[in-house]
PDB file of C-alpha atoms in Angstrom:
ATOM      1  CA  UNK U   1      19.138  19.354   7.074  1.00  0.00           C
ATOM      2  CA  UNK U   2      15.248  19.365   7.137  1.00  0.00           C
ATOM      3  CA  UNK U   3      14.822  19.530   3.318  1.00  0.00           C
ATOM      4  CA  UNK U   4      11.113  21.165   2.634  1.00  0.00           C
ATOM      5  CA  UNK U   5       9.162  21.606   5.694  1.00  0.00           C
ATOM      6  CA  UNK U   6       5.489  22.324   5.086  1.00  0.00           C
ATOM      7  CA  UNK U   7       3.376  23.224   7.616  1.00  0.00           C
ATOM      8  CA  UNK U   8       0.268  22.877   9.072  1.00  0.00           C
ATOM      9  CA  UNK U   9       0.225  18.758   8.279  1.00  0.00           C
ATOM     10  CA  UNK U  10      -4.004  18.619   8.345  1.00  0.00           C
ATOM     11  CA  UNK U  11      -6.576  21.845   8.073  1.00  0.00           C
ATOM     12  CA  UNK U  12     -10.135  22.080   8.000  1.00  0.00           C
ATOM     13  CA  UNK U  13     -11.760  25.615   6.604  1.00  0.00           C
ATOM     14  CA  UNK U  14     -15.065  26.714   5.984  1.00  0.00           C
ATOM     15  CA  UNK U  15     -15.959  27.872   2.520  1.00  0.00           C
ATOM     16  CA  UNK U  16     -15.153  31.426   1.791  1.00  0.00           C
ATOM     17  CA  UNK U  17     -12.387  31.286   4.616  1.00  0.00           C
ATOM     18  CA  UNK U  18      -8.509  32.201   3.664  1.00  0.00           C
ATOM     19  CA  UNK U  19      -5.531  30.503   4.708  1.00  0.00           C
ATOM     20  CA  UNK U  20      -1.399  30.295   4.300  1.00  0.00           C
ATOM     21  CA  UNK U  21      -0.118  27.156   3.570  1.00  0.00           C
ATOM     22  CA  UNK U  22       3.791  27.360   4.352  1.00  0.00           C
ATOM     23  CA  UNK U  23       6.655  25.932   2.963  1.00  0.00           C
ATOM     24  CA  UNK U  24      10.177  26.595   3.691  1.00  0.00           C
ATOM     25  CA  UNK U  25      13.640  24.969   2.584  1.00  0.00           C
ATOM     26  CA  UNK U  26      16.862  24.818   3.453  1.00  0.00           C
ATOM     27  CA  UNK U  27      18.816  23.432   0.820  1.00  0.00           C
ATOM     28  CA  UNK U  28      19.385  26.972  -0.759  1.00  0.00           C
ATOM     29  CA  UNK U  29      17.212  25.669  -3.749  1.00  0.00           C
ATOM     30  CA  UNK U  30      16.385  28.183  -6.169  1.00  0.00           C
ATOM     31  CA  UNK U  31      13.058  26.680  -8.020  1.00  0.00           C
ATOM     32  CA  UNK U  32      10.401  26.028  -5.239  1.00  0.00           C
ATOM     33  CA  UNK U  33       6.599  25.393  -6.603  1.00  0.00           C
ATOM     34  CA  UNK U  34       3.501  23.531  -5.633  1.00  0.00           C
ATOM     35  CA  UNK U  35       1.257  20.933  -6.410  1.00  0.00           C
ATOM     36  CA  UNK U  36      -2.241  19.935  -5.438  1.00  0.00           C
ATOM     37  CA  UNK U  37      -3.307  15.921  -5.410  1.00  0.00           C
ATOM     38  CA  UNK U  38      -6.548  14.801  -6.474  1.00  0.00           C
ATOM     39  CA  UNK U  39      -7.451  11.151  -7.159  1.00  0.00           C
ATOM     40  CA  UNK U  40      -7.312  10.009 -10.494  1.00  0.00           C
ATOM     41  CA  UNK U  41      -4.948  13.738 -11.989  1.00  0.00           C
ATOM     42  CA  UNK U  42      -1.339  12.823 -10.182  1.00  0.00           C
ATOM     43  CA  UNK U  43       0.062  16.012  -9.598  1.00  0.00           C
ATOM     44  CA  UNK U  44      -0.763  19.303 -11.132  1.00  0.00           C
ATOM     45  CA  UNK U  45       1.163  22.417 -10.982  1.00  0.00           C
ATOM     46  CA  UNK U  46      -0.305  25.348  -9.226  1.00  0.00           C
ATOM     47  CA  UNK U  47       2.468  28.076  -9.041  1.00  0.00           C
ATOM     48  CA  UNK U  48       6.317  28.283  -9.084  1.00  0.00           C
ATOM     49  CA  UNK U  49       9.211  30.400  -8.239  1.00  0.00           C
ATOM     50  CA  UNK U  50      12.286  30.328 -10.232  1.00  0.00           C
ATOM     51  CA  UNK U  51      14.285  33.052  -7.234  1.00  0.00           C
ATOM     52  CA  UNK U  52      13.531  35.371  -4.830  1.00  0.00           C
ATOM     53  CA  UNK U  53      10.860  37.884  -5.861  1.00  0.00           C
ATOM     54  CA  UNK U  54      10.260  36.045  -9.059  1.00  0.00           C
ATOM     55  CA  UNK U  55       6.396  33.652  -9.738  1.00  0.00           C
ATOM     56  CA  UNK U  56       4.321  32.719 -12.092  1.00  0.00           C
ATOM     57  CA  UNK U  57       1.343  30.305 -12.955  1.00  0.00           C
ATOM     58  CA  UNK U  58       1.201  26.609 -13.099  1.00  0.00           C
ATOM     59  CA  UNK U  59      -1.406  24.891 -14.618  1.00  0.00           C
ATOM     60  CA  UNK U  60      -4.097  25.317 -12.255  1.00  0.00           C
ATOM     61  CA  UNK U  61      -3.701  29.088 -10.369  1.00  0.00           C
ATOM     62  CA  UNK U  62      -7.333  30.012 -10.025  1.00  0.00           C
ATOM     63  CA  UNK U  63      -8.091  30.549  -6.143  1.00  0.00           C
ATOM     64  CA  UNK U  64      -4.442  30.422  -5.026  1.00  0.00           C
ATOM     65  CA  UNK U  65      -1.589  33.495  -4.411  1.00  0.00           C
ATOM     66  CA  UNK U  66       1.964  32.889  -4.030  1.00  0.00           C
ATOM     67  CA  UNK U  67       4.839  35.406  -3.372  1.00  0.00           C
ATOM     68  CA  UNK U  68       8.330  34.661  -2.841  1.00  0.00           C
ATOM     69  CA  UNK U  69      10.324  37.094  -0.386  1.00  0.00           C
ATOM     70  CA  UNK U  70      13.453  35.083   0.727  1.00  0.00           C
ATOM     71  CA  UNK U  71      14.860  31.654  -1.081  1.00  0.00           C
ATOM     72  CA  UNK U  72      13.915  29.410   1.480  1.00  0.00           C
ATOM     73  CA  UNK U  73       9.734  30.316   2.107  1.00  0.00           C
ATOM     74  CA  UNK U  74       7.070  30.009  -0.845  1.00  0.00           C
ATOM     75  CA  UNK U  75       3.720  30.180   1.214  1.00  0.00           C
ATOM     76  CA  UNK U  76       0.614  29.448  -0.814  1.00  0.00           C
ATOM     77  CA  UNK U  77      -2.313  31.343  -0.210  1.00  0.00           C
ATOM     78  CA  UNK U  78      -6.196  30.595  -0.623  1.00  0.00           C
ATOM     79  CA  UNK U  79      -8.255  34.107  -0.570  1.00  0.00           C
ATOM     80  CA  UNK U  80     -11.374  32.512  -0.197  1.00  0.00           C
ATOM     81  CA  UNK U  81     -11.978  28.856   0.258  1.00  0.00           C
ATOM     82  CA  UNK U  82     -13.705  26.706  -1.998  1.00  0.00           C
ATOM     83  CA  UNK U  83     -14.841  23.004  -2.036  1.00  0.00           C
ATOM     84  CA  UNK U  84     -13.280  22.350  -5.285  1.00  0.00           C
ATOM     85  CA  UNK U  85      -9.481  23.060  -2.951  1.00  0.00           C
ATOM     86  CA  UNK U  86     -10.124  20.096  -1.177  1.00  0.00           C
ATOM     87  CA  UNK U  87      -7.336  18.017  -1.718  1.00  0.00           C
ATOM     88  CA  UNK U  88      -3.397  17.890  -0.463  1.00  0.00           C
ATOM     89  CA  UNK U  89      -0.807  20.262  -1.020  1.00  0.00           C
ATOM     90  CA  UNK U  90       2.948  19.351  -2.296  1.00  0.00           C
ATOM     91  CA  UNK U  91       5.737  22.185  -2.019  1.00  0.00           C
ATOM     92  CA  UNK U  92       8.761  20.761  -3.778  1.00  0.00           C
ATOM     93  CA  UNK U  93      12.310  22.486  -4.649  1.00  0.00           C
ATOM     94  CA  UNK U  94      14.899  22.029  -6.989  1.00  0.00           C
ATOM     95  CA  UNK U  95      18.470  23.260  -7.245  1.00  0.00           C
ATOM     96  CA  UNK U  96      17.672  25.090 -10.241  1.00  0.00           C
ATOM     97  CA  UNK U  97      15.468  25.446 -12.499  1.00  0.00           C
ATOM     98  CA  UNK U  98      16.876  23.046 -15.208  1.00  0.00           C
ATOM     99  CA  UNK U  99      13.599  20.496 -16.201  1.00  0.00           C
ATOM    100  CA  UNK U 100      15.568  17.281 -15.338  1.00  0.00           C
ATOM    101  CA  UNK U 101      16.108  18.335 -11.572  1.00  0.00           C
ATOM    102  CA  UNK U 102      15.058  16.560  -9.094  1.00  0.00           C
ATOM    103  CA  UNK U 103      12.472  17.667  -7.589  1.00  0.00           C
ATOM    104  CA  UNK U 104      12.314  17.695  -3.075  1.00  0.00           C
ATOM    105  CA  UNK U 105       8.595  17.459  -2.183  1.00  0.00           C
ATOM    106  CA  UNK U 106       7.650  18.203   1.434  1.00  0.00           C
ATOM    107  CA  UNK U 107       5.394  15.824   2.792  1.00  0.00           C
ATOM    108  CA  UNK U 108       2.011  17.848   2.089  1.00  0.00           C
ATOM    109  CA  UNK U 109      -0.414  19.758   3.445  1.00  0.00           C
ATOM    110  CA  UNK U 110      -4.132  17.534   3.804  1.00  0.00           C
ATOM    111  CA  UNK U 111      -6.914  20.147   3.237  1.00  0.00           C
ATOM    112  CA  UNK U 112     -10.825  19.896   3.935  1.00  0.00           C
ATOM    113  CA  UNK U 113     -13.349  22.704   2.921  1.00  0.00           C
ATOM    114  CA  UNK U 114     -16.312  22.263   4.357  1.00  0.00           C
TER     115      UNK U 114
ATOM    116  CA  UNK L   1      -5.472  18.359 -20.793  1.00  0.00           C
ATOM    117  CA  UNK L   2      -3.621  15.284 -19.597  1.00  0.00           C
ATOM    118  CA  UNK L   3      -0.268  14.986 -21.726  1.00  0.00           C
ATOM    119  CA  UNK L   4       1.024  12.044 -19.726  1.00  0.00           C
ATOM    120  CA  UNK L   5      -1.188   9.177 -19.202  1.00  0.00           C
ATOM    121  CA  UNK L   6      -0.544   6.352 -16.856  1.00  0.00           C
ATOM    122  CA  UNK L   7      -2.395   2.755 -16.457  1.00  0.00           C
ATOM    123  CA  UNK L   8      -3.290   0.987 -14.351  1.00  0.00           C
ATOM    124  CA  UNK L   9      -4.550   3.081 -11.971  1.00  0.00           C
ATOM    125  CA  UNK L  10      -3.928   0.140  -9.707  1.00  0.00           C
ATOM    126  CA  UNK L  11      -1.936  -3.336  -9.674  1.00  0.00           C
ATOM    127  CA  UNK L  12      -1.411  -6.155  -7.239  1.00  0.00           C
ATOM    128  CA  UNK L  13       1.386  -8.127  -7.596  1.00  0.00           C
ATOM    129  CA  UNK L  14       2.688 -11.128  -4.931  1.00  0.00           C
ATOM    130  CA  UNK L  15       6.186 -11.009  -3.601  1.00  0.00           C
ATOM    131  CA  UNK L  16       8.931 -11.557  -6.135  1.00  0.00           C
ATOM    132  CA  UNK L  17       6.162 -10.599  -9.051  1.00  0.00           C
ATOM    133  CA  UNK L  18       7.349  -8.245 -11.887  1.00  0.00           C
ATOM    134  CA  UNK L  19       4.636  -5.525 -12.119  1.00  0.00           C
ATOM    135  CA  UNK L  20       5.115  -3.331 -15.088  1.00  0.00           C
ATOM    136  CA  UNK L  21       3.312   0.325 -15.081  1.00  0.00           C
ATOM    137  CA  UNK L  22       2.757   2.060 -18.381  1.00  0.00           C
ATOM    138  CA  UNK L  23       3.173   5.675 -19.587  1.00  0.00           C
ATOM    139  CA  UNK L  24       2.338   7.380 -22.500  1.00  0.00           C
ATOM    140  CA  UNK L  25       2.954  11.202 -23.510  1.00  0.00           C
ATOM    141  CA  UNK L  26       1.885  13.595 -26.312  1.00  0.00           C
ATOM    142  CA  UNK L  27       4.123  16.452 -26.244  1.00  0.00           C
ATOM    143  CA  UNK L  28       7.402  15.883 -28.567  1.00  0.00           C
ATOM    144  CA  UNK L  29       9.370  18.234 -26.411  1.00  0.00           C
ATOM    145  CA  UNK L  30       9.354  16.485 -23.692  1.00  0.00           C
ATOM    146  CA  UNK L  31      12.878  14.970 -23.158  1.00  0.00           C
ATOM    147  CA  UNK L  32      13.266  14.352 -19.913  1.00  0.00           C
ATOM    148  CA  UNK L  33      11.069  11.098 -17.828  1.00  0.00           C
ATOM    149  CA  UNK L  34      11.398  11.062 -14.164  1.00  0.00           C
ATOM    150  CA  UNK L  35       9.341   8.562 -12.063  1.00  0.00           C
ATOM    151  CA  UNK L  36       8.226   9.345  -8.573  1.00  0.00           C
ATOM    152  CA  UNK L  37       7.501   6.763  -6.069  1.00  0.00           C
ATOM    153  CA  UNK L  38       5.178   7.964  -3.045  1.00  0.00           C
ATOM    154  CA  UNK L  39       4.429   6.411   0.205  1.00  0.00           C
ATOM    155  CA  UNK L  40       1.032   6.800   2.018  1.00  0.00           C
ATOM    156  CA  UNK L  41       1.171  10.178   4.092  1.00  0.00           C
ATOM    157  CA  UNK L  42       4.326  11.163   2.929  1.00  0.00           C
ATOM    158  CA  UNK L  43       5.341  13.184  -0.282  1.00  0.00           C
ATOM    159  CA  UNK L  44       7.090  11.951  -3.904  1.00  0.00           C
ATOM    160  CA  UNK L  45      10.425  11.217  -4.125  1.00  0.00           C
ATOM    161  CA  UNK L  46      12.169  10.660  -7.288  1.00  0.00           C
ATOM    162  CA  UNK L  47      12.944   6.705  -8.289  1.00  0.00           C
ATOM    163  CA  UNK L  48      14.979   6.760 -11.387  1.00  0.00           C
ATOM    164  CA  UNK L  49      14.704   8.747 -14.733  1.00  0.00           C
ATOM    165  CA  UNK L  50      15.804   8.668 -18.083  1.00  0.00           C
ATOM    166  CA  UNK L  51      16.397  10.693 -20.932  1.00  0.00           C
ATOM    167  CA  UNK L  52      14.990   9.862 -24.188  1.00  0.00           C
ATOM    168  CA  UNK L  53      18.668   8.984 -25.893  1.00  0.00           C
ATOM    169  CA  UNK L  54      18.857   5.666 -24.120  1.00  0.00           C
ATOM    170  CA  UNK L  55      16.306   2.745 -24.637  1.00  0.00           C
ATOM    171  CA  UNK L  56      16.359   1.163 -21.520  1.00  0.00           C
ATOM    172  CA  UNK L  57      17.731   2.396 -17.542  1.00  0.00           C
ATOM    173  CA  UNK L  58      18.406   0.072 -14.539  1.00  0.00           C
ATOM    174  CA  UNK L  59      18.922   1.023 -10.896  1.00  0.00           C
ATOM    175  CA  UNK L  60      18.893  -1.713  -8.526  1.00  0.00           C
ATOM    176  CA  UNK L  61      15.690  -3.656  -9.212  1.00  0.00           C
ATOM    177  CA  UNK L  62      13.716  -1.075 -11.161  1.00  0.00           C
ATOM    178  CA  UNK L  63      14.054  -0.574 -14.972  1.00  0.00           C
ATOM    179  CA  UNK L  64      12.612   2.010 -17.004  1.00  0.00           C
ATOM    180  CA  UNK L  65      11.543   1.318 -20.604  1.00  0.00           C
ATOM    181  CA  UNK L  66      11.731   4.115 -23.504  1.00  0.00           C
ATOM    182  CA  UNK L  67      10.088   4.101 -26.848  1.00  0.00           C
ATOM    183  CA  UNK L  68      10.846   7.084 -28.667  1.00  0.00           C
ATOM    184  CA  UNK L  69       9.004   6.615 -31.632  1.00  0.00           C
ATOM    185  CA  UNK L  70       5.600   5.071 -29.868  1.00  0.00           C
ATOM    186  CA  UNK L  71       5.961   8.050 -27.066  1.00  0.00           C
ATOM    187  CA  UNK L  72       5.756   5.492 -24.298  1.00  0.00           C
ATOM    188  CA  UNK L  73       7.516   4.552 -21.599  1.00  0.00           C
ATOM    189  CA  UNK L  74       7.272   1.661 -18.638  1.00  0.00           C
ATOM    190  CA  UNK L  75       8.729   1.178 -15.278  1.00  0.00           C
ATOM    191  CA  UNK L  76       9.543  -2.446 -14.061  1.00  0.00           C
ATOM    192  CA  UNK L  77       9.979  -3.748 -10.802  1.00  0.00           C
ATOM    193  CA  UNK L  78      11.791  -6.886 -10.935  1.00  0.00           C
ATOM    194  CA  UNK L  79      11.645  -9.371  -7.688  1.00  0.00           C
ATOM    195  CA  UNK L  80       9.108  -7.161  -5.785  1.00  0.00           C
ATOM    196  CA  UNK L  81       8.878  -6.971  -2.428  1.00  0.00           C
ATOM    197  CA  UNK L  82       6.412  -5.566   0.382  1.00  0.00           C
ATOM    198  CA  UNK L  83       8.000  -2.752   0.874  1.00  0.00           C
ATOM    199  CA  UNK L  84       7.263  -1.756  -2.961  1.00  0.00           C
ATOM    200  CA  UNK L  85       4.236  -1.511  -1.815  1.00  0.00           C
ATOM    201  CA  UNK L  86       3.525   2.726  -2.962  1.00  0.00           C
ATOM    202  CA  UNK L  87       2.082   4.904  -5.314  1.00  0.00           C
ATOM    203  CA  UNK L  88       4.433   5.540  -8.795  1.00  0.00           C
ATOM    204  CA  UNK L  89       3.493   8.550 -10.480  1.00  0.00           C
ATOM    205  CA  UNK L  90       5.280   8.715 -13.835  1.00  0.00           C
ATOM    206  CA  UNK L  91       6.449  12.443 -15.222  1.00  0.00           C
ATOM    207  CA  UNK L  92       7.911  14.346 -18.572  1.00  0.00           C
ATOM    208  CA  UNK L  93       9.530  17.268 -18.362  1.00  0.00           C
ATOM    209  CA  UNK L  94      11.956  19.814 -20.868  1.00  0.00           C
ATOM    210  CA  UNK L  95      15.066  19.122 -19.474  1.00  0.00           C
ATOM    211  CA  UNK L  96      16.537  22.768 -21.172  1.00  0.00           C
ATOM    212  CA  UNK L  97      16.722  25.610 -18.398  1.00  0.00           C
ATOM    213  CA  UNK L  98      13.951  27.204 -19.477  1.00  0.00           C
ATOM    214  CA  UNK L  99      11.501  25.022 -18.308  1.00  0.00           C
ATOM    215  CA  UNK L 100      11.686  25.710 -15.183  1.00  0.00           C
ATOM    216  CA  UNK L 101      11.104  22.630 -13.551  1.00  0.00           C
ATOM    217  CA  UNK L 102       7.391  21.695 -14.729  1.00  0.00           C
ATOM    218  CA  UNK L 103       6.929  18.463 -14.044  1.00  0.00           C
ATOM    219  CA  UNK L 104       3.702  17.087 -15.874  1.00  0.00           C
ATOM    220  CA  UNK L 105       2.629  14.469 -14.008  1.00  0.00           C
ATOM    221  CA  UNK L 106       0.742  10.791 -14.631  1.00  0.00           C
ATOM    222  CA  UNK L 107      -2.342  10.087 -12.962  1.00  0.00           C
ATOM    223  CA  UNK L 108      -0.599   7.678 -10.035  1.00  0.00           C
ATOM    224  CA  UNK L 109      -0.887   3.723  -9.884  1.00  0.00           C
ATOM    225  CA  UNK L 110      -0.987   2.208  -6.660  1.00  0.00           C
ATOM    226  CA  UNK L 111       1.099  -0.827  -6.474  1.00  0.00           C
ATOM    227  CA  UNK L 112       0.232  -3.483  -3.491  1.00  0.00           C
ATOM    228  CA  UNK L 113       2.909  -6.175  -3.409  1.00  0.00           C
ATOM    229  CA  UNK L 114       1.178  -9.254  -1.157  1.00  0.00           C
ATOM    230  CA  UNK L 115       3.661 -11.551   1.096  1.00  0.00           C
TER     231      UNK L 115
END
């Protein structure tokens, strides 16, 4: 039992470049989402998927696509890299999507833009 | 808009110190308070939580702190040790099933415990 894998651990991108962050589970979760990190914010919500073909915003969506085609993968997509998406990227899941679930982060994704 | 602030942004404690981190919150829904405790290349993981019905939660050596009617709430670490040595991010949350798991997060304090 792996819990939530992400993949790749470090990337570096040039600005207006596009990449797939992946995440995958495999504790049948149901509510996957992610996070970016910055110093000094914690955690802020990007997107999240509450089942299988179902997403929707987070607090901070601008720049990033998500889609959700099985229950255990939630890749996040950048279209076109920016220096402000420098930071590191949390997938978590929960069982369900019940607020006071805890929450299984993977152990991030470190991302440059150049 | 940050609904949950956190201080201090960082604390240094020795061994067997009691370092106490600080939350406070704005939204009245909230009713649900998770902390996360993070280690340095590695993601969150959740510590202990409480809901906002009980005043005060102990597991093991860390305690969390409610007050309702001030919105805040504190974790404490009694007899720390190295190995507490982490970032705690504190976090609020709707516990109903419509919230679909949006965590609002703190902004982090890093927590150095010396030998």
């Amino acid at each position: 039992n792996a819990g939530v894998t992400q993949t790749p651990k470090f990337q570096v991108l040039k600005t207006g470049q596009s990449m797939t962050l992946q995440c995958a589970q495999d504790m049948n979760h149901e509510y996957m989402s992610w996070y970016r990190q910055d110093p000094g914010m914690g955690l802020r919500l990007i997107h999240y998927s509450v089942g299988a073909g179902i997403t929707d915003q987070g607090e901070v969506p601008n720049g990033y696509n998500v889609s959700r085609s099985t229950t255990e993968d939630f890749p996040l997509r950048l279209l076109s890299a920016a220096p402000s998406q420098t930071s590191v990227y949390f997938c978590a899941s929960s069982y369900d999507r019940a607020g006071d679930q805890p929450q299984h982060f993977g152990d991030g994704t470190r991302l440059s833009i150049l | 808009q940050q609904q949950v602030k956190q201080s201090p942004q960082s604390l240094i404690v020795q061994k067997g110190g009691i370092p106490i981190i600080n939350c406070a919150y704005e939204n009245t829904a909230f009713d649900y308070f998770p902390w996360y405790q993070q280690f340095p290349g590695k993601g969150p993981a959740l510590l202990i939580a409480i809901r906002p019905d009980v005043s005060e939660k102990k597991e093991g050596r860390f305690t969390i702190s409610f007050n309702k009617s001030a919105k805040q709430f504190s974790l404490h670490i009694m007899d720390s040790q190295p190995g507490d040595s982490a970032t705690y991010f504190c976090a609020a949350s709707k516990a109903g099933g419509t919230s679909y798991g949006k965590l609002t997060f703190g902004q982090g304090t890093i927590l150095t415990v010396h030998p």
